[in-house]
């Protein structure tokens, strides 16, 4: 209770300062009058009695100062005085104040922007339930990682003892959504029933897939994305249960996903428009373990570690190698956290960017320290007078650091605005390819949250201490005799001159590092611009086209359409030649196919070579500019032979 009363009185001294001062004066006056009366009672004259009382007290004002210090709130009052005095000093020199604040705003703003990206990508949890327990599983061999066959997935799901749920998903070739008067290509993916429940996704309407819909030959059902529901169905609340025509099949809509659901992957980039049950897409491959084209995610059991999960899956991998030596010999299982899979390509780049903007901030601090040191030299006479009046060195350092922290605080606030603008620019001009590749990271929603705000405060305070400490130490160590002399200037070898040299050398060193790094980056970009692609991309235009299966169901109809289309495009002014290919070069689409070379021993399943295959007409190589090294290109006879084979 005594401590509580003490704290309460100290708080009172902050908010009721005038009353506390009056009470203190009255109390001291009471004790002084009592001492005077005591002296007068001893036979001393009133004048001598007052003098004796004052002498025994030791000075009323000194006692007041000691009483204020006992309250232990004096440092707050002193801080308020320092802040008030610092603001007056900054207002007296608005030009240099604005320059320093603007310089700090750029340095702090760039640092905040990059940290905001790192916060969104590397630090914030993924938008899934228990995202830290979600793992990605790959098939792996000496040749590298690969996808997972549905047969292996079924064994992993049924035999594992380390996961609560295991789900599979895969990309589909774009479907065609057929309406009354239009047919649109739809970016689709397939997934097993446990996929959405594993991620903790709740539908906006309806439901997701049921376990029985994983079985081959199950009902054709589809879950719509929120954007497709709004775009093609007008946000119809009764869309669940309706039939939709996708390519040559009719599907039933069973649910609509929420607007904030995102997941990485998908054919041909872009957002995923709808999801189908995976058994529909790959039921024909269910027994083919060599067809490793799927993807698997799993959720760890509580308290289960990544190392324990990897050990458990290694046991299953060795078991399958013995059980299916023809397809699984040499193939193991790799377990990785979902976040690691998503950010492993981005993390080094982001950390390098943070180091770069951190160097820029250090250069800014050195520059500001130069300005403050020059201003400290100009204020040397003022500081010396204050020292002559009794100000201690610690008191002067605190005052000067308060001014530096005020500058860094103003620079931090301005930097927060600049950083927010940088964040908007990053989100606006982020390449579409990056958005598609890292869709689940939601790179468009960088925001200034509590962590970024805390980072700004820490960065501003450290910056203020960094660029304010050296000028404060120099100014507070001034010689009284030298400081009171008029017209004192910097001379070579003097202490401030050495500080200035140190800051200039630091700026040049950091700038040189950044300049070299920027030069290397520009060189890398130049090399990327001039890398040999194997074809000539100049003056090439491409478009993607999907036919309505209801109008072009026969192969002859499709051939006639494309033959007429290419002829009409060829007749357009400015068109030199036309070709068709599925998919286009460097699209990143397509799936690898295993192959065996005639005349060579057949490799083991783990060493089987694979390559992505594409379809092209005879004009493709000439139009794209791919040189022929040996042999010949396709001919119309090859197309006829392929048609007869089908």
Short mmCIF file of C-alpha atoms in Angstrom, two decimals, residues 48-365:
data_model
loop_
_atom_site.label_atom_id
_atom_site.label_comp_id
_atom_site.label_asym_id
_atom_site.label_seq_id
_atom_site.Cartn_x
_atom_site.Cartn_y
_atom_site.Cartn_z
CA UNK A 48 19.00 37.12 13.49
CA UNK A 49 16.42 34.39 14.05
CA UNK A 50 15.49 34.42 10.31
CA UNK A 51 19.15 34.44 9.25
CA UNK A 52 19.94 31.53 11.56
CA UNK A 53 16.93 29.56 10.30
CA UNK A 54 17.90 30.08 6.64
CA UNK A 55 21.48 29.07 7.40
CA UNK A 56 20.36 25.87 9.13
CA UNK A 57 18.07 25.03 6.21
CA UNK A 58 20.93 25.38 3.72
CA UNK A 59 18.89 27.27 1.08
CA UNK A 60 15.18 26.98 0.28
CA UNK A 61 15.63 26.56 -3.49
CA UNK A 62 18.16 23.76 -3.02
CA UNK A 63 15.73 21.94 -0.75
CA UNK A 64 13.01 22.35 -3.38
CA UNK A 65 15.28 20.78 -6.03
CA UNK A 66 16.09 17.87 -3.71
CA UNK A 67 12.38 17.36 -3.00
CA UNK A 68 11.59 17.35 -6.71
CA UNK A 69 14.31 14.76 -7.32
CA UNK A 70 12.90 12.57 -4.53
CA UNK A 71 9.64 12.41 -6.49
CA UNK A 72 11.61 10.61 -9.25
CA UNK A 73 9.44 12.20 -11.93
CA UNK A 74 11.90 14.99 -12.54
CA UNK A 75 13.41 13.18 -15.53
CA UNK A 76 10.04 13.35 -17.27
CA UNK A 77 9.86 17.08 -16.65
CA UNK A 78 13.43 17.47 -17.87
CA UNK A 79 12.64 15.40 -20.96
CA UNK A 80 9.71 17.66 -21.68
CA UNK A 81 11.99 20.66 -21.40
CA UNK A 82 14.55 19.05 -23.71
CA UNK A 83 11.86 18.26 -26.29
CA UNK A 84 10.47 21.78 -26.11
CA UNK A 85 13.93 23.32 -26.47
CA UNK A 86 14.81 20.91 -29.30
CA UNK A 87 11.68 21.86 -31.24
CA UNK A 88 12.56 25.54 -30.88
CA UNK A 89 16.08 24.84 -32.21
CA UNK A 90 14.63 22.95 -35.20
CA UNK A 91 12.22 25.78 -35.96
CA UNK A 92 15.06 28.29 -35.92
CA UNK A 93 16.78 26.43 -38.80
CA UNK A 94 13.87 25.20 -41.00
CA UNK A 95 16.06 24.72 -44.07
CA UNK A 96 18.49 22.23 -42.60
CA UNK A 97 15.65 20.59 -40.66
CA UNK A 98 13.67 19.94 -43.86
CA UNK A 99 16.75 18.64 -45.65
CA UNK A 100 17.51 16.18 -42.84
CA UNK A 101 13.87 15.04 -42.55
CA UNK A 102 13.58 14.58 -46.33
CA UNK A 103 16.84 12.61 -46.45
CA UNK A 104 15.78 10.40 -43.56
CA UNK A 105 12.33 9.89 -45.11
CA UNK A 106 13.86 8.43 -48.26
CA UNK A 107 16.22 6.12 -46.36
CA UNK A 108 13.68 4.98 -43.77
CA UNK A 109 10.88 4.78 -46.36
CA UNK A 110 12.83 2.45 -48.65
CA UNK A 111 13.77 0.27 -45.67
CA UNK A 112 10.16 0.12 -44.47
CA UNK A 113 8.92 -0.81 -47.96
CA UNK A 114 11.34 -3.74 -48.32
CA UNK A 115 10.67 -4.88 -44.76
CA UNK A 116 6.94 -4.70 -45.54
CA UNK A 117 7.51 -7.11 -48.43
CA UNK A 118 9.61 -9.39 -46.22
CA UNK A 119 6.95 -9.23 -43.54
CA UNK A 120 4.22 -10.25 -46.02
CA UNK A 121 6.28 -12.99 -47.67
CA UNK A 122 8.58 -14.43 -45.00
CA UNK A 123 7.14 -13.53 -41.60
CA UNK A 124 3.35 -13.50 -41.79
CA UNK A 125 1.62 -16.89 -41.51
CA UNK A 126 0.14 -18.34 -44.69
CA UNK A 127 -3.61 -17.85 -45.06
CA UNK A 128 -4.41 -21.43 -44.09
CA UNK A 129 -5.38 -23.05 -40.82
CA UNK A 130 -2.30 -24.31 -38.88
CA UNK A 131 -0.14 -23.31 -41.85
CA UNK A 132 3.07 -24.07 -39.94
CA UNK A 133 2.06 -27.76 -39.89
CA UNK A 134 1.30 -28.02 -43.63
CA UNK A 135 3.97 -29.95 -45.54
CA UNK A 136 4.61 -30.60 -49.23
CA UNK A 137 5.66 -34.12 -50.25
CA UNK A 138 7.71 -34.91 -53.37
CA UNK A 139 9.03 -38.02 -55.02
CA UNK A 140 12.80 -37.72 -55.22
CA UNK A 141 15.62 -39.60 -56.93
CA UNK A 142 19.24 -38.98 -57.90
CA UNK A 143 17.99 -36.95 -60.87
CA UNK A 144 16.04 -34.56 -58.65
CA UNK A 145 12.50 -34.03 -57.40
CA UNK A 146 9.37 -35.03 -59.27
CA UNK A 147 5.64 -35.15 -58.77
CA UNK A 148 3.67 -37.98 -57.19
CA UNK A 149 1.61 -40.67 -58.86
CA UNK A 150 -1.86 -41.21 -57.48
CA UNK A 151 -0.97 -44.83 -56.67
CA UNK A 152 1.95 -43.69 -54.51
CA UNK A 153 -0.24 -40.99 -52.98
CA UNK A 154 -2.79 -43.60 -51.91
CA UNK A 155 -0.08 -45.63 -50.18
CA UNK A 156 1.41 -42.56 -48.49
CA UNK A 157 -2.03 -41.57 -47.23
CA UNK A 158 -2.95 -45.01 -45.91
CA UNK A 159 0.41 -46.11 -44.44
CA UNK A 160 1.78 -42.96 -42.80
CA UNK A 161 1.73 -42.47 -39.02
CA UNK A 162 2.89 -38.84 -38.91
CA UNK A 163 0.14 -36.85 -40.67
CA UNK A 164 -3.45 -36.20 -39.71
CA UNK A 165 -4.49 -35.57 -43.32
CA UNK A 166 -2.92 -36.12 -46.73
CA UNK A 167 -4.33 -34.57 -49.91
CA UNK A 168 -3.44 -34.48 -53.59
CA UNK A 169 -3.99 -31.81 -56.21
CA UNK A 170 -2.92 -31.24 -59.79
CA UNK A 171 -3.19 -28.88 -62.73
CA UNK A 172 -5.61 -29.47 -65.55
CA UNK A 173 -5.50 -28.40 -69.13
CA UNK A 174 -7.79 -25.36 -69.43
CA UNK A 175 -11.43 -26.33 -69.77
CA UNK A 176 -13.90 -24.43 -71.91
CA UNK A 177 -16.93 -23.03 -70.09
CA UNK A 178 -19.77 -23.12 -72.59
CA UNK A 179 -22.61 -20.63 -72.29
CA UNK A 180 -25.53 -19.77 -74.50
CA UNK A 181 -23.60 -17.44 -76.78
CA UNK A 182 -19.97 -17.77 -75.71
CA UNK A 183 -17.25 -20.20 -74.74
CA UNK A 184 -14.46 -19.11 -72.40
CA UNK A 185 -11.23 -20.93 -71.45
CA UNK A 186 -11.18 -21.71 -67.72
CA UNK A 187 -8.05 -22.27 -65.67
CA UNK A 188 -8.87 -25.40 -63.68
CA UNK A 189 -7.26 -27.58 -61.03
CA UNK A 190 -8.23 -30.92 -59.54
CA UNK A 191 -8.08 -31.97 -55.90
CA UNK A 192 -9.05 -34.79 -53.58
CA UNK A 193 -11.80 -34.39 -50.99
CA UNK A 194 -9.36 -33.82 -48.10
CA UNK A 195 -7.61 -30.91 -49.83
CA UNK A 196 -9.88 -28.06 -48.72
CA UNK A 197 -10.47 -29.41 -45.21
CA UNK A 198 -6.69 -29.77 -44.75
CA UNK A 199 -6.26 -26.07 -45.61
CA UNK A 200 -9.16 -25.12 -43.36
CA UNK A 201 -11.20 -23.57 -46.20
CA UNK A 202 -14.87 -22.85 -45.63
CA UNK A 203 -16.99 -22.30 -48.71
CA UNK A 204 -18.97 -19.14 -49.29
CA UNK A 205 -21.76 -21.29 -50.70
CA UNK A 206 -22.40 -25.02 -50.69
CA UNK A 207 -19.67 -27.53 -49.92
CA UNK A 208 -16.40 -28.93 -51.21
CA UNK A 209 -15.80 -32.49 -52.42
CA UNK A 210 -16.97 -35.60 -50.58
CA UNK A 211 -14.74 -38.65 -49.99
CA UNK A 212 -16.83 -40.83 -52.30
CA UNK A 213 -16.19 -38.36 -55.13
CA UNK A 214 -12.50 -39.35 -55.04
CA UNK A 215 -13.32 -42.77 -56.42
CA UNK A 216 -12.82 -43.40 -60.15
CA UNK A 217 -16.03 -42.92 -62.05
CA UNK A 218 -17.46 -40.62 -59.40
CA UNK A 219 -20.00 -37.89 -60.04
CA UNK A 220 -18.82 -34.93 -62.10
CA UNK A 221 -18.81 -32.06 -59.60
CA UNK A 222 -17.07 -28.70 -59.55
CA UNK A 223 -16.29 -25.99 -56.97
CA UNK A 224 -16.22 -22.44 -58.37
CA UNK A 225 -13.79 -19.71 -57.41
CA UNK A 226 -15.36 -16.55 -56.03
CA UNK A 227 -14.18 -14.48 -59.02
CA UNK A 228 -15.65 -16.89 -61.59
CA UNK A 229 -18.91 -17.01 -59.64
CA UNK A 230 -19.13 -13.22 -59.78
CA UNK A 231 -17.92 -12.90 -63.38
CA UNK A 232 -19.88 -15.61 -65.18
CA UNK A 233 -22.76 -16.33 -62.83
CA UNK A 234 -23.43 -12.79 -61.59
CA UNK A 235 -23.05 -13.85 -57.95
CA UNK A 236 -26.18 -16.01 -58.19
CA UNK A 237 -26.88 -17.30 -54.64
CA UNK A 238 -28.73 -20.29 -56.14
CA UNK A 239 -25.82 -21.47 -58.28
CA UNK A 240 -25.24 -24.57 -56.11
CA UNK A 241 -26.86 -27.57 -57.78
CA UNK A 242 -26.87 -26.06 -61.25
CA UNK A 243 -25.32 -27.86 -64.20
CA UNK A 244 -22.50 -26.25 -66.20
CA UNK A 245 -21.01 -27.38 -69.48
CA UNK A 246 -17.21 -27.69 -69.37
CA UNK A 247 -15.64 -28.77 -72.67
CA UNK A 248 -17.44 -32.00 -73.54
CA UNK A 249 -18.78 -32.88 -70.10
CA UNK A 250 -21.57 -31.62 -67.83
CA UNK A 251 -20.64 -30.86 -64.23
CA UNK A 252 -22.72 -30.02 -61.17
CA UNK A 253 -21.76 -27.00 -59.07
CA UNK A 254 -21.49 -28.06 -55.41
CA UNK A 255 -19.86 -24.99 -53.88
CA UNK A 256 -18.28 -21.56 -54.19
CA UNK A 257 -14.96 -20.72 -52.53
CA UNK A 258 -14.47 -17.56 -50.42
CA UNK A 259 -13.05 -14.45 -52.05
CA UNK A 260 -9.82 -14.53 -50.02
CA UNK A 261 -8.83 -18.10 -50.91
CA UNK A 262 -5.62 -18.39 -52.93
CA UNK A 263 -3.38 -21.29 -53.76
CA UNK A 264 -0.19 -21.55 -55.75
CA UNK A 265 0.19 -23.55 -58.94
CA UNK A 266 -2.10 -23.97 -61.87
CA UNK A 267 -1.71 -24.41 -65.57
CA UNK A 268 -0.76 -21.44 -67.75
CA UNK A 269 -0.44 -19.09 -64.74
CA UNK A 270 -3.21 -16.79 -63.59
CA UNK A 271 -5.75 -17.47 -60.90
CA UNK A 272 -7.60 -20.75 -60.58
CA UNK A 273 -11.19 -20.42 -61.81
CA UNK A 274 -12.59 -23.73 -60.62
CA UNK A 275 -11.71 -27.04 -59.01
CA UNK A 276 -12.80 -30.53 -59.99
CA UNK A 277 -12.50 -33.84 -58.17
CA UNK A 278 -9.11 -35.32 -58.98
CA UNK A 279 -10.39 -38.79 -59.69
CA UNK A 280 -12.18 -37.36 -62.72
CA UNK A 281 -8.98 -36.09 -64.20
CA UNK A 282 -6.53 -38.85 -63.37
CA UNK A 283 -8.63 -41.93 -62.77
CA UNK A 284 -7.03 -43.51 -65.84
CA UNK A 285 -3.61 -43.12 -64.20
CA UNK A 286 -4.55 -44.53 -60.82
CA UNK A 287 -2.51 -47.69 -61.20
CA UNK A 288 0.44 -46.20 -63.06
CA UNK A 289 3.14 -45.44 -60.50
CA UNK A 290 5.56 -44.14 -63.12
CA UNK A 291 3.20 -41.28 -63.96
CA UNK A 292 4.50 -38.83 -61.34
CA UNK A 293 2.56 -35.71 -62.24
CA UNK A 294 0.52 -34.98 -59.10
CA UNK A 295 1.23 -32.91 -56.00
CA UNK A 296 0.75 -33.86 -52.36
CA UNK A 297 0.31 -31.81 -49.19
CA UNK A 298 -0.11 -33.14 -45.68
CA UNK A 299 -0.69 -31.79 -42.18
CA UNK A 300 1.63 -32.86 -39.39
CA UNK A 301 0.21 -34.33 -36.22
CA UNK A 302 0.46 -32.01 -33.20
CA UNK A 303 3.89 -32.08 -31.55
CA UNK A 304 5.31 -33.96 -34.54
CA UNK A 305 8.57 -32.50 -35.91
CA UNK A 306 9.73 -32.25 -39.50
CA UNK A 307 12.61 -34.63 -38.76
CA UNK A 308 10.24 -37.25 -37.36
CA UNK A 309 7.92 -36.88 -40.34
CA UNK A 310 10.81 -37.34 -42.77
CA UNK A 311 11.95 -40.47 -40.92
CA UNK A 312 8.43 -41.91 -41.03
CA UNK A 313 8.06 -41.29 -44.77
CA UNK A 314 11.53 -42.74 -45.45
CA UNK A 315 10.27 -46.02 -44.02
CA UNK A 316 7.31 -45.97 -46.42
CA UNK A 317 9.61 -45.09 -49.35
CA UNK A 318 11.89 -48.07 -48.69
CA UNK A 319 8.86 -50.31 -48.32
CA UNK A 320 7.47 -49.23 -51.72
CA UNK A 321 10.87 -49.71 -53.37
CA UNK A 322 10.85 -53.35 -52.30
CA UNK A 323 7.18 -53.86 -53.13
CA UNK A 324 7.29 -52.19 -56.57
CA UNK A 325 10.91 -52.46 -57.80
CA UNK A 326 9.97 -51.86 -61.42
CA UNK A 327 8.54 -48.36 -60.84
CA UNK A 328 9.83 -47.30 -57.41
CA UNK A 329 13.44 -48.50 -57.30
CA UNK A 330 15.65 -45.51 -56.50
CA UNK A 331 12.70 -43.26 -55.59
CA UNK A 332 12.37 -41.76 -52.13
CA UNK A 333 10.12 -39.20 -50.42
CA UNK A 334 11.02 -35.65 -49.44
CA UNK A 335 9.05 -33.65 -46.86
CA UNK A 336 9.26 -29.84 -46.92
CA UNK A 337 7.25 -27.12 -45.15
CA UNK A 338 4.80 -25.40 -47.46
CA UNK A 339 6.29 -21.96 -46.74
CA UNK A 340 9.76 -23.21 -47.61
CA UNK A 341 8.50 -24.41 -50.98
CA UNK A 342 6.84 -21.06 -51.66
CA UNK A 343 9.61 -18.68 -50.62
CA UNK A 344 12.87 -20.54 -51.20
CA UNK A 345 13.43 -18.67 -54.49
CA UNK A 346 12.34 -15.31 -53.07
CA UNK A 347 14.15 -15.31 -49.71
CA UNK A 348 17.71 -14.62 -50.99
CA UNK A 349 16.49 -11.80 -53.23
CA UNK A 350 14.51 -10.13 -50.46
CA UNK A 351 17.37 -10.38 -47.96
CA UNK A 352 19.76 -8.87 -50.51
CA UNK A 353 17.32 -6.01 -51.08
CA UNK A 354 17.02 -5.45 -47.33
CA UNK A 355 20.82 -5.32 -47.04
CA UNK A 356 20.92 -2.82 -49.92
CA UNK A 357 18.35 -0.45 -48.42
CA UNK A 358 20.02 -0.90 -45.04
CA UNK A 359 23.26 0.36 -46.60
CA UNK A 360 21.36 3.30 -48.06
CA UNK A 361 20.04 4.08 -44.58
CA UNK A 362 23.59 3.97 -43.18
CA UNK A 363 24.70 6.39 -45.89
CA UNK A 364 21.81 8.66 -44.93
CA UNK A 365 22.87 8.49 -41.28
#
